[in-house]
Structure formats: structure tokens, C-alpha cells
XYZ file of C-alpha atoms in Angstrom:
105
model
C 87.479 72.964 110.095
C 87.271 74.151 106.500
C 90.287 74.767 104.318
C 90.321 76.797 101.113
C 93.155 76.212 98.659
C 94.176 78.791 96.096
C 97.036 78.397 93.660
C 98.477 81.315 91.744
C 101.060 81.361 88.961
C 104.431 82.735 90.038
C 106.127 85.619 88.313
C 109.349 84.399 86.721
C 112.212 86.870 86.742
C 114.044 84.703 84.223
C 111.484 85.329 81.445
C 113.645 88.042 79.898
C 115.290 91.305 80.771
C 112.527 93.347 79.121
C 110.055 92.022 81.707
C 112.168 92.733 84.805
C 110.827 96.292 85.169
C 107.266 94.932 85.270
C 107.903 92.452 88.085
C 107.141 94.704 91.096
C 103.808 95.893 89.688
C 102.748 92.422 88.545
C 103.847 90.806 91.807
C 102.028 93.354 93.997
C 98.901 92.953 91.877
C 98.921 89.154 92.097
C 99.609 89.065 95.825
C 96.881 91.617 96.481
C 94.356 89.540 94.513
C 95.170 86.481 96.633
C 94.869 88.416 99.897
C 91.554 89.992 98.875
C 90.088 86.725 97.598
C 90.918 84.978 100.866
C 89.277 87.821 102.809
C 86.158 87.662 100.627
C 85.995 83.898 101.197
C 86.010 84.479 104.951
C 89.474 83.079 105.641
C 90.928 84.275 108.929
C 94.249 82.455 108.512
C 96.399 82.163 105.427
C 99.510 80.224 104.400
C 101.410 81.926 101.610
C 104.264 80.723 99.442
C 107.521 82.371 98.452
C 106.228 83.312 94.976
C 109.037 81.944 92.885
C 112.051 82.594 95.113
C 113.446 79.155 94.410
C 113.508 77.705 90.934
C 112.061 80.828 89.268
C 114.868 83.036 90.554
C 112.872 85.810 92.217
C 114.728 87.820 94.856
C 113.454 86.693 98.288
C 113.966 90.109 99.899
C 112.002 91.815 97.120
C 109.149 89.312 97.294
C 109.021 89.453 101.099
C 108.949 93.237 100.749
C 105.905 93.048 98.454
C 104.080 90.908 101.014
C 105.114 93.206 103.846
C 103.905 96.276 101.930
C 100.466 94.771 101.338
C 100.065 93.168 104.750
C 101.432 95.964 106.922
C 101.501 99.063 104.714
C 98.770 101.462 103.695
C 96.350 98.721 102.611
C 96.828 96.892 105.924
C 95.451 93.499 104.872
C 97.099 91.924 107.934
C 94.239 93.123 110.163
C 91.840 90.745 108.390
C 93.809 87.653 109.382
C 94.168 85.995 112.747
C 97.277 84.188 111.463
C 99.584 84.745 108.470
C 102.221 82.083 107.750
C 104.724 81.607 104.955
C 105.610 78.170 103.640
C 109.128 78.566 102.289
C 111.205 75.680 100.962
C 114.834 76.723 101.166
C 117.939 74.780 100.201
C 120.254 77.785 100.143
C 123.308 77.471 102.424
C 122.427 80.559 104.475
C 118.656 79.991 104.456
C 118.299 83.316 102.597
C 114.763 82.655 101.356
C 113.521 81.580 104.768
C 115.135 84.510 106.584
C 113.637 87.062 104.169
C 110.091 85.923 104.991
C 110.735 85.300 108.682
C 110.802 89.033 109.400
C 107.237 89.667 108.191
C 104.865 90.045 111.122
């Protein structure tokens, strides 16, 4: 078994109000790069993180939506993977971060 590891800098929503409008575009771009790179490397399974939904303050439903758009939307990157998993550390009382990503198929 071979394992590729790729780390990508998270987008921080707390960097300033002037940057908030840029977050969706930047986030979609970064996620897409990761998905494409893994495909080009021949990965058929991928474990993805929550892209800053904890300490960086990104909205888990927004971030899960970006992943869902790229995996299951028009681009359909999901078809390239046998398995897609999300590793989400969540200390929130209602498990909000975890539940947001749990719905992505």
C-alpha cells in the first residue's frame, strides 16, 4: 500500500473583513487543486480535512458546500475516487463541524 500526503494552507476567515468576499473563490480554487493533484498522482481514495472550520473560524456548512460542489457538482471529481473521507476534529457541543461534512456522499 502506498500513501501520498498533501498539506494545504487553510483559508482564515478571521484575516479581516475585506477578505471575506474572496473566501468562496479562494476556497474552491484550493480544494480543486488538491482534488486534481490527487487524481494526477493516481490516488483512488482521499482523506480530506475541514479546511479551517475549527481554530480558523470558517463556517463548516460553507466549507462542506464547497467540497460537495466540486465532488458532486458539474466538475464531478467524486467519480475519480473509490473512497472519499473527511477527517474532522470537532469539540463543538452539537458536533456542528462533523455533521456538516457527514452529509457529503
